[in-house]
Amino acid sequence: MSELHQNKVSLPVIKRLPKYYRYLSEMHQNGVVKVSSSELARMMGTTASQVRQDFNCFGGFGQQGIGYQVDVLLSEISKLLFSEGDLDTILIGTGRLGRAISGYLTGEARGYRLIAAFDKSPKEVGQPLGGLQIQDIASLSDFCQEHKPQVAVLCIPKSSAQELAPVLVGLGIRNFWNFSHYDLSVAFEGVTVENVHLGDSLMSLGYRVRNCQ
Amino acid sequence: MSELHQNKVSLPVIKRLPKYYRYLSEMHQNGVVKVSSSELARMMGTTASQVRQDFNCFGGFGQQGIGYQVDVLLSEISKLLFSEGDLDTILIGTGRLGRAISGYLTGEARGYRLIAAFDKSPKEVGQPLGGLQIQDIASLSDFCQEHKPQVAVLCIPKSSAQELAPVLVGLGIRNFWNFSHYDLSVAFEGVTVENVHLGDSLMSLGYRVRNCQ
DNA sequence: TAGATTGTTAATCGATTAACAATC
DNA sequence: TAGATTGTTAATCGATTAACAATC
């Protein structure tokens, strides 16, 4: 039963896939061949039930009585995460954070191709950034019409994001890695947004530290 | 009924507090005086029920029949998030990401005081970083014994995090803002960890883009 | 075959949403 | 008072965990 019956996978499951990928990659590198749901659960700090339920969202990856083959599991999850080639991606905002993220995208990340970076500051425009040349935000429209990027990474302040979001959506971009503190998903329907709200993250840590939770 | 009866607040609620804080700050700046749970819910893309349930984890912030006063709500939530002064914080790892985060901590973030930055590279050690001088990781132990930092920010690779985590925990640090791909919470009990796994975030976005969810 | 472990259904748990009495 | 809106209890929904038949 190895075909995918991935009708509608819940967000909690999707969010766990990368963690499975990390642990399985490591095991694979260490030459581990076989793993059971309970071993994997113990390593990852979860339950065997959850591991099996999660994998069964995508079809049967294991062998009853035996367990899971690490390479099979890894390649199936890789297919889910990275299939169909790299995603053409543009970066908006080349400040400190934008530059760090650009390095991450080009260097370590898998499944994405950074094809352009934009900034509105004349100081930034024309500067090199990881093999690319930073472009003026004014040329965004032309660029998108020509290259049809699939993903935009927003490393800009809230106010700029609020301004730019309708433009980007209007240009056909439907997927966002959003570092701005503007809530894209509240304003736009049918758009896929992965938020990295550093401020929120830090505040919720602060709450837990101060209130001992 | 304005006293806090905050026995044990669930993580989903805690994670929503920063978002309330953001929206209420903006309203406050715009001179909005009063808001109802349904207005706030509509703005934030949630439900009035959830807003009221959330606020009632901390006690009654509103007035029946009237609504909530923006300034009361904002100051109550600020108390929850930022009370008891700034948290002494150290940064481990001063690469691209570490530098971006350091700027964020010193510049924009509220409730934290960055008191030291460490790196193991001799190239980094001694360099200035936002008013501080980067220290050698070898002096971490002495520094912590003297200054008792409460929070460590980990901007280092997985392997370094794996090595350093027991050291940091041994030195009494119990709170982590973790950008490394090492799962601290799996290995250590009784430790508060806020993860920012950029790789995981990007992969889960990739899944949704590729599988149209 | 017996033991192990999956795939899958059922039970539990917790979070969200709805309902409504309290009250401004 | 009547209308509005909270605080809080009850109902629903969904995710996690447990149980167990299928099967290697």
Coordinates of C-alpha atoms (C1' of nucleotides) in Angstrom, one line a residue:
Chain A
M1 CA 0.0 0.0 0.0
S2 CA 2.8 2.4 -1.0
E3 CA 0.8 4.9 -3.1
L4 CA 0.0 8.3 -1.6
H5 CA -3.6 8.8 -0.2
Q6 CA -2.6 12.2 1.0
N7 CA -6.1 13.8 0.7
K8 CA -5.9 16.5 3.3
V9 CA -3.0 16.4 5.8
S10 CA -3.5 18.4 8.9
L11 CA -1.1 21.3 9.7
P12 CA 0.3 19.7 12.9
V13 CA 1.4 16.7 10.8
I14 CA 2.9 18.9 8.1
K15 CA 4.8 20.8 10.7
R16 CA 6.3 17.6 12.1
L17 CA 7.6 16.3 8.7
P18 CA 10.8 18.4 8.8
K19 CA 11.6 17.0 12.2
Y20 CA 11.2 13.4 10.9
Y21 CA 13.4 14.4 8.0
R22 CA 16.1 15.7 10.3
Y23 CA 16.2 12.6 12.5
L24 CA 16.0 10.2 9.6
S25 CA 18.8 12.0 7.7
E26 CA 21.0 11.7 10.7
M27 CA 20.3 8.0 11.2
H28 CA 20.9 7.5 7.5
Q29 CA 24.2 9.2 7.7
N30 CA 25.1 7.1 10.7
G31 CA 24.4 4.0 8.7
V32 CA 21.2 3.0 10.6
V33 CA 19.2 0.7 8.3
K34 CA 16.0 0.0 10.2
V35 CA 13.9 1.7 12.8
S36 CA 10.6 1.0 14.6
S37 CA 8.0 3.6 15.4
S38 CA 8.8 3.3 19.1
E39 CA 12.6 3.8 18.6
L40 CA 11.9 6.9 16.5
A41 CA 9.4 8.2 19.0
R42 CA 11.8 7.8 21.9
M43 CA 14.6 9.6 20.0
M44 CA 12.3 12.5 19.0
G45 CA 10.4 12.8 22.3
T46 CA 7.0 11.8 21.0
T47 CA 4.9 8.6 20.9
A48 CA 4.9 5.5 18.7
S49 CA 1.3 6.0 18.0
Q50 CA 1.8 9.5 16.7
V51 CA 4.7 8.4 14.5
R52 CA 2.6 5.6 12.9
Q53 CA -0.5 7.9 12.5
D54 CA 1.7 10.6 10.9
F55 CA 3.3 8.2 8.4
N56 CA -0.1 6.7 7.5
C57 CA -1.3 10.0 6.3
F58 CA 0.8 9.4 3.3
G59 CA 0.5 5.6 2.9
G60 CA 2.2 2.6 4.3
F61 CA 5.9 3.3 4.6
G62 CA 6.6 0.3 6.9
Q63 CA 6.5 -3.4 7.0
Q64 CA 4.3 -5.1 9.6
G65 CA 6.3 -7.1 12.1
I66 CA 9.5 -5.6 10.9
G67 CA 9.5 -1.8 11.2
Y68 CA 10.5 1.0 8.8
Q69 CA 13.6 1.0 6.5
V70 CA 15.4 4.3 7.1
D71 CA 16.2 4.8 3.4
V72 CA 12.6 4.2 2.3
L73 CA 11.2 6.5 4.9
L74 CA 13.8 9.2 4.1
S75 CA 13.2 9.1 0.4
E76 CA 9.4 9.1 0.8
I77 CA 9.5 12.1 3.1
S78 CA 12.1 13.8 0.8
K79 CA 9.6 13.3 -2.0
L80 CA 6.9 15.0 0.0
L81 CA 9.1 17.9 1.0
F82 CA 11.3 18.5 -2.1
S83 CA 9.6 17.0 -5.2
E84 CA 9.2 18.8 -8.5
G85 CA 12.4 20.8 -8.5
D86 CA 13.4 23.9 -6.7
L87 CA 10.9 26.8 -6.1
D88 CA 11.8 30.1 -7.7
T89 CA 12.1 32.5 -4.8
I90 CA 12.6 36.2 -4.4
L91 CA 13.8 38.1 -1.4
I92 CA 12.3 41.4 -0.4
G93 CA 14.5 43.4 2.0
T94 CA 18.2 43.1 2.2
G95 CA 18.9 44.4 5.7
R96 CA 20.8 42.4 8.3
L97 CA 18.1 39.7 8.6
G98 CA 17.5 39.6 4.8
R99 CA 21.2 39.0 4.2
A100 CA 21.3 36.2 6.8
I101 CA 18.3 34.6 5.3
S102 CA 19.6 34.9 1.7
G103 CA 22.7 33.1 2.8
Y104 CA 20.7 30.4 4.4
L105 CA 18.5 30.0 1.3
T106 CA 21.4 29.8 -1.1
G107 CA 23.7 27.8 1.1
E108 CA 21.9 25.4 3.4
A109 CA 18.3 25.2 2.4
R110 CA 17.1 22.6 0.0
G111 CA 14.2 23.0 -2.5
Y112 CA 14.5 26.7 -3.2
R113 CA 16.3 28.8 -5.8
L114 CA 16.8 32.4 -4.9
I115 CA 16.5 34.2 -8.2
A116 CA 16.4 37.9 -7.1
A117 CA 16.7 40.2 -4.2
F118 CA 15.0 43.6 -3.9
D119 CA 15.4 46.6 -1.7
K120 CA 14.1 50.1 -1.7
S121 CA 17.2 51.8 -0.3
P122 CA 19.4 53.4 -3.0
K123 CA 22.4 52.4 -0.8
E124 CA 21.5 48.7 -1.2
V125 CA 20.5 48.7 -4.9
G126 CA 23.3 47.4 -7.1
Q127 CA 25.2 45.8 -4.3
P128 CA 26.1 42.1 -4.7
L129 CA 24.3 39.5 -2.5
G130 CA 25.3 35.9 -2.8
G131 CA 25.9 35.9 -6.6
L132 CA 23.0 38.2 -7.3
Q133 CA 22.8 42.0 -7.6
I134 CA 20.2 43.7 -5.4
Q135 CA 17.5 45.3 -7.5
D136 CA 15.4 48.3 -7.0
I137 CA 11.9 47.5 -5.6
A138 CA 10.6 49.6 -8.5
S139 CA 11.6 46.8 -10.9
L140 CA 9.6 44.2 -9.0
S141 CA 6.6 44.2 -11.2
D142 CA 8.6 43.8 -14.5
F143 CA 10.7 41.1 -12.9
C144 CA 7.7 39.1 -11.7
Q145 CA 5.9 39.3 -14.9
E146 CA 8.9 37.9 -16.7
H147 CA 10.1 35.3 -14.2
K148 CA 6.9 34.3 -12.3
P149 CA 8.5 33.5 -9.0
Q150 CA 6.6 31.2 -6.8
V151 CA 7.7 32.3 -3.3
A152 CA 8.5 35.7 -1.8
V153 CA 10.5 36.0 1.4
L154 CA 9.6 39.2 3.3
C155 CA 12.4 40.6 5.4
I156 CA 10.9 44.1 5.7
P157 CA 9.2 46.2 8.3
K158 CA 5.5 45.9 8.9
S159 CA 4.6 49.1 7.2
S160 CA 6.5 48.1 4.0
A161 CA 4.9 44.6 4.1
Q162 CA 1.4 46.2 4.3
E163 CA 2.2 48.3 1.3
L164 CA 3.8 45.5 -0.8
A165 CA 1.5 42.6 0.0
P166 CA -1.3 43.5 -2.3
V167 CA 1.2 44.3 -5.1
L168 CA 2.9 40.9 -4.7
V169 CA -0.4 39.0 -4.5
G170 CA -1.6 41.0 -7.6
L171 CA 1.5 39.9 -9.4
G172 CA 0.5 36.3 -8.8
I173 CA 2.7 35.3 -5.9
R174 CA 0.7 33.0 -3.6
N175 CA 3.4 31.7 -1.2
F176 CA 5.2 33.7 1.4
W177 CA 8.0 33.2 4.0
N178 CA 7.0 36.1 6.1
F179 CA 9.5 37.6 8.6
S180 CA 7.6 40.9 8.8
H181 CA 5.1 41.6 11.6
Y182 CA 2.4 42.1 9.2
D183 CA -0.3 39.3 9.2
L184 CA -0.6 38.4 5.6
S185 CA -3.0 35.5 6.2
V186 CA -5.5 37.8 7.9
A187 CA -5.7 40.1 4.9
F188 CA -5.5 37.6 2.0
E189 CA -7.5 34.5 1.3
G190 CA -6.0 31.5 -0.6
V191 CA -2.5 32.5 0.2
T192 CA 0.1 30.2 1.8
V193 CA 2.0 31.9 4.5
E194 CA 4.7 30.6 6.8
N195 CA 5.3 33.1 9.5
V196 CA 8.6 33.6 11.4
H197 CA 7.6 36.3 13.8
L198 CA 10.8 36.7 15.8
G199 CA 9.2 39.3 18.0
D200 CA 6.3 37.1 18.9
S201 CA 8.6 34.2 19.5
L202 CA 10.8 36.2 21.9
M203 CA 7.7 37.6 23.7
S204 CA 6.2 34.1 24.3
L205 CA 9.6 33.0 25.6
G206 CA 9.6 36.0 27.9
Y207 CA 6.2 35.1 29.2
R208 CA 7.2 31.6 30.0
V209 CA 10.5 32.7 31.7
R210 CA 8.8 35.3 33.8
N211 CA 5.8 33.2 34.7
C212 CA 7.7 29.9 35.2
Q213 CA 6.0 27.8 32.6
Chain B
M1 CA -12.3 40.6 39.3
S2 CA -9.1 42.1 38.2
E3 CA -6.6 39.9 40.0
L4 CA -4.7 37.3 38.1
H5 CA -5.8 33.7 38.5
Q6 CA -3.3 32.5 35.9
N7 CA -2.8 29.0 37.3
K8 CA -1.6 27.2 34.3
V9 CA -2.1 28.8 30.9
S10 CA -1.9 26.6 27.9
L11 CA 0.8 27.0 25.3
P12 CA -1.6 28.0 22.5
V13 CA -2.9 30.9 24.6
I14 CA 0.6 32.0 25.5
K15 CA 1.6 31.9 21.8
R16 CA -1.3 34.2 21.0
L17 CA -0.4 36.9 23.6
P18 CA 2.2 38.6 21.4
K19 CA -0.4 38.9 18.6
Y20 CA -2.9 40.6 20.9
Y21 CA -0.1 42.8 22.1
R22 CA 0.7 43.8 18.5
Y23 CA -2.9 44.6 17.6
L24 CA -3.6 46.5 20.8
S25 CA -0.4 48.5 20.5
E26 CA -1.4 49.6 17.1
M27 CA -4.9 50.5 18.2
H28 CA -3.5 52.4 21.1
Q29 CA -1.2 54.4 18.9
N30 CA -4.1 55.2 16.6
G31 CA -6.0 56.6 19.6
V32 CA -8.6 53.8 19.8
V33 CA -10.0 53.8 23.3
K34 CA -12.5 50.9 23.4
V35 CA -12.8 47.5 21.7
S36 CA -15.2 44.6 21.9
S37 CA -14.1 41.0 21.6
S38 CA -15.9 40.6 18.3
E39 CA -14.2 43.7 16.8
L40 CA -10.8 42.5 17.9
A41 CA -11.5 39.0 16.6
R42 CA -12.5 40.3 13.2
M43 CA -9.3 42.3 12.9
M44 CA -7.1 39.4 14.0
G45 CA -8.9 36.7 12.0
T46 CA -10.1 34.7 15.0
T47 CA -13.4 34.4 17.0
A48 CA -14.9 36.5 19.7
S49 CA -15.2 33.4 21.9
Q50 CA -11.5 32.7 21.7
V51 CA -10.6 36.3 22.5
R52 CA -12.8 36.2 25.7
Q53 CA -11.6 32.8 26.7
D54 CA -8.0 33.8 26.2
F55 CA -8.3 37.0 28.3
N56 CA -10.2 35.2 31.0
C57 CA -7.2 32.9 31.6
F58 CA -5.7 36.0 33.3
G59 CA -8.7 37.5 35.0
G60 CA -11.5 39.8 33.9
F61 CA -10.0 42.6 31.8
G62 CA -13.3 43.8 30.4
Q63 CA -16.6 45.4 31.4
Q64 CA -19.8 43.5 30.8
G65 CA -22.0 45.3 28.5
I66 CA -19.3 47.7 27.5
G67 CA -16.2 45.9 26.1
Y68 CA -12.5 46.3 26.8
Q69 CA -10.6 49.5 27.3
V70 CA -7.6 49.3 25.0
D71 CA -5.2 50.9 27.5
V72 CA -6.2 48.5 30.3
L73 CA -5.9 45.5 28.0
L74 CA -2.5 46.6 26.7
S75 CA -1.1 47.3 30.1
E76 CA -2.3 44.0 31.5
I77 CA -0.8 42.1 28.6
S78 CA 2.4 44.1 28.8
K79 CA 2.6 43.2 32.5
L80 CA 2.3 39.5 31.6
L81 CA 4.9 39.8 28.8
F82 CA 7.5 42.2 30.2
S83 CA 7.1 42.5 34.0
E84 CA 10.0 42.3 36.4
G85 CA 12.6 44.1 34.4
D86 CA 14.7 42.9 31.4
L87 CA 16.1 39.4 31.2
D88 CA 19.9 39.2 31.1
T89 CA 20.7 37.4 27.9
I90 CA 23.8 36.0 26.2
L91 CA 24.3 35.3 22.5
I92 CA 26.2 32.2 21.4
G93 CA 27.4 32.4 17.8
T94 CA 28.0 35.6 16.0
G95 CA 27.7 34.5 12.4
R96 CA 25.3 36.2 9.9
L97 CA 22.2 35.1 11.8
G98 CA 23.7 35.8 15.2
R99 CA 24.5 39.3 14.2
A100 CA 21.1 39.9 12.8
I101 CA 19.5 38.6 16.0
S102 CA 21.8 40.6 18.2
G103 CA 20.7 43.7 16.4
Y104 CA 17.1 42.8 16.9
L105 CA 17.6 42.1 20.6
T106 CA 19.4 45.3 21.3
G107 CA 17.3 47.5 18.9
E108 CA 13.7 46.4 18.6
A109 CA 13.0 43.7 21.2
R110 CA 11.5 44.6 24.6
G111 CA 12.2 42.8 27.8
Y112 CA 15.7 41.6 27.1
R113 CA 19.2 42.9 27.8
L114 CA 22.0 41.5 25.8
I115 CA 25.0 41.4 28.2
A116 CA 27.5 39.3 26.2
A117 CA 28.2 37.6 22.9
F118 CA 30.4 34.5 22.4
D119 CA 32.0 32.8 19.5
K120 CA 34.6 30.1 19.1
S121 CA 36.2 31.6 16.0
P122 CA 39.4 33.6 16.7
K123 CA 38.4 35.8 13.8
E124 CA 35.3 36.9 15.7
V125 CA 36.7 37.1 19.2
G126 CA 37.5 40.7 20.1
Q127 CA 35.3 42.2 17.4
P128 CA 32.7 44.7 18.4
L129 CA 29.0 43.8 18.2
G130 CA 26.4 46.4 19.1
G131 CA 28.3 48.0 21.9
L132 CA 29.7 44.7 23.2
Q133 CA 33.0 42.9 22.4
I134 CA 32.7 39.3 21.2
Q135 CA 34.2 37.0 23.8
D136 CA 35.9 33.6 23.4
I137 CA 33.6 30.7 24.1
A138 CA 36.3 29.5 26.5
S139 CA 35.4 32.3 28.9
L140 CA 31.7 31.3 28.9
S141 CA 31.9 29.4 32.2
D142 CA 33.6 32.3 34.1
F143 CA 31.2 34.8 32.7
C144 CA 28.1 32.8 33.6
Q145 CA 29.3 32.2 37.1
E146 CA 29.8 35.9 37.6
H147 CA 26.8 37.3 35.8
K148 CA 24.2 34.6 36.0
P149 CA 22.4 35.2 32.7
Q150 CA 18.9 34.0 32.5
V151 CA 18.5 33.4 28.7
A152 CA 20.9 32.0 26.1
V153 CA 20.3 32.6 22.4
L154 CA 21.8 29.8 20.3
C155 CA 22.9 30.9 16.8
I156 CA 25.2 28.0 16.2
P157 CA 25.2 24.8 14.1
K158 CA 23.6 21.7 15.4
S159 CA 26.9 20.0 16.4
S160 CA 28.0 23.0 18.5
A161 CA 24.7 23.2 20.2
Q162 CA 24.8 19.5 21.0
E163 CA 28.2 20.1 22.6
L164 CA 27.3 23.3 24.4
A165 CA 23.8 22.5 25.7
P166 CA 24.9 20.4 28.7
V167 CA 27.5 23.1 29.5
L168 CA 25.0 25.9 29.5
V169 CA 22.4 23.9 31.5
G170 CA 25.2 22.9 33.9
L171 CA 25.9 26.6 34.3
G172 CA 22.4 27.2 35.4
I173 CA 20.8 28.6 32.3
R174 CA 17.3 27.3 31.9
N175 CA 15.9 29.4 29.1
F176 CA 16.8 29.2 25.5
W177 CA 16.0 31.0 22.3
N178 CA 17.2 28.3 20.0
F179 CA 18.0 28.9 16.3
S180 CA 20.1 25.7 16.1
H181 CA 18.7 22.5 14.6
Y182 CA 19.4 20.7 17.8
D183 CA 16.3 19.7 19.8
L184 CA 17.2 20.9 23.3
S185 CA 13.8 20.0 24.8
V186 CA 14.2 16.4 23.8
A187 CA 17.5 16.1 25.7
F188 CA 16.8 18.2 28.8
E189 CA 13.9 18.2 31.3
G190 CA 12.7 21.3 33.0
V191 CA 14.2 23.7 30.4
T192 CA 12.2 26.4 28.6
V193 CA 13.0 26.4 24.9
E194 CA 11.6 28.6 22.2
N195 CA 12.6 27.2 18.9
V196 CA 13.1 29.1 15.7
H197 CA 13.9 26.3 13.3
L198 CA 14.3 28.2 10.0
G199 CA 15.0 25.0 8.1
D200 CA 11.8 23.3 9.4
S201 CA 9.8 26.4 8.7
L202 CA 11.1 26.5 5.1
M203 CA 10.4 22.8 4.6
S204 CA 6.9 23.0 5.9
L205 CA 6.2 25.9 3.5
G206 CA 7.7 23.8 0.7
Y207 CA 5.4 21.0 1.5
R208 CA 2.4 23.2 1.4
V209 CA 3.5 24.9 -1.9
R210 CA 4.2 21.6 -3.6
N211 CA 1.1 19.9 -2.4
C212 CA -1.3 22.8 -2.6
Q213 CA -2.4 23.1 1.0
Chain C
dT1 C1' 5.0 -21.1 14.6
dA2 C1' 5.8 -17.3 17.9
dG3 C1' 7.2 -12.6 18.4
dA4 C1' 7.3 -8.2 16.8
dT5 C1' 5.5 -4.3 14.8
dT6 C1' 2.7 -2.1 11.6
dG7 C1' -1.8 -0.1 9.9
dT8 C1' -6.1 1.3 11.5
dT9 C1' -10.0 1.8 14.4
dA10 C1' -11.6 3.3 19.0
dA11 C1' -11.1 6.1 23.2
dT12 C1' -9.3 10.0 25.3
dC13 C1' -7.9 14.4 25.8
dG14 C1' -7.6 19.2 25.1
dA15 C1' -8.7 23.3 22.5
dT16 C1' -12.1 25.9 20.1
dT17 C1' -16.6 27.4 19.4
dA18 C1' -21.3 28.1 20.9
dA19 C1' -24.6 29.4 24.2
dC20 C1' -26.4 32.0 27.8
dA21 C1' -26.7 34.0 32.4
dA22 C1' -24.7 38.1 34.6
dT23 C1' -24.3 42.9 34.5
dC24 C1' -23.0 47.3 32.8
Chain D
dT1 C1' -35.5 49.7 31.1
dA2 C1' -33.5 47.7 26.8
dG3 C1' -29.4 46.7 24.3
dA4 C1' -24.9 45.3 24.4
dT5 C1' -21.2 42.6 25.7
dT6 C1' -18.7 40.3 29.0
dG7 C1' -17.5 36.0 31.9
dT8 C1' -18.3 31.3 32.1
dT9 C1' -20.3 26.9 31.4
dA10 C1' -21.6 23.5 27.9
dA11 C1' -21.1 21.4 23.2
dT12 C1' -18.3 20.5 19.5
dC13 C1' -14.4 19.6 17.1
dG14 C1' -9.9 17.8 16.1
dA15 C1' -5.7 15.9 17.5
dT16 C1' -3.4 12.6 20.3
dT17 C1' -3.1 8.3 22.5
dA18 C1' -4.4 3.6 23.2
dA19 C1' -5.9 -0.8 21.6
dC20 C1' -5.9 -4.5 18.6
dA21 C1' -6.4 -7.1 14.4
dA22 C1' -3.4 -7.9 10.3
dT23 C1' 0.8 -9.7 8.8
dC24 C1' 5.6 -10.1 8.2

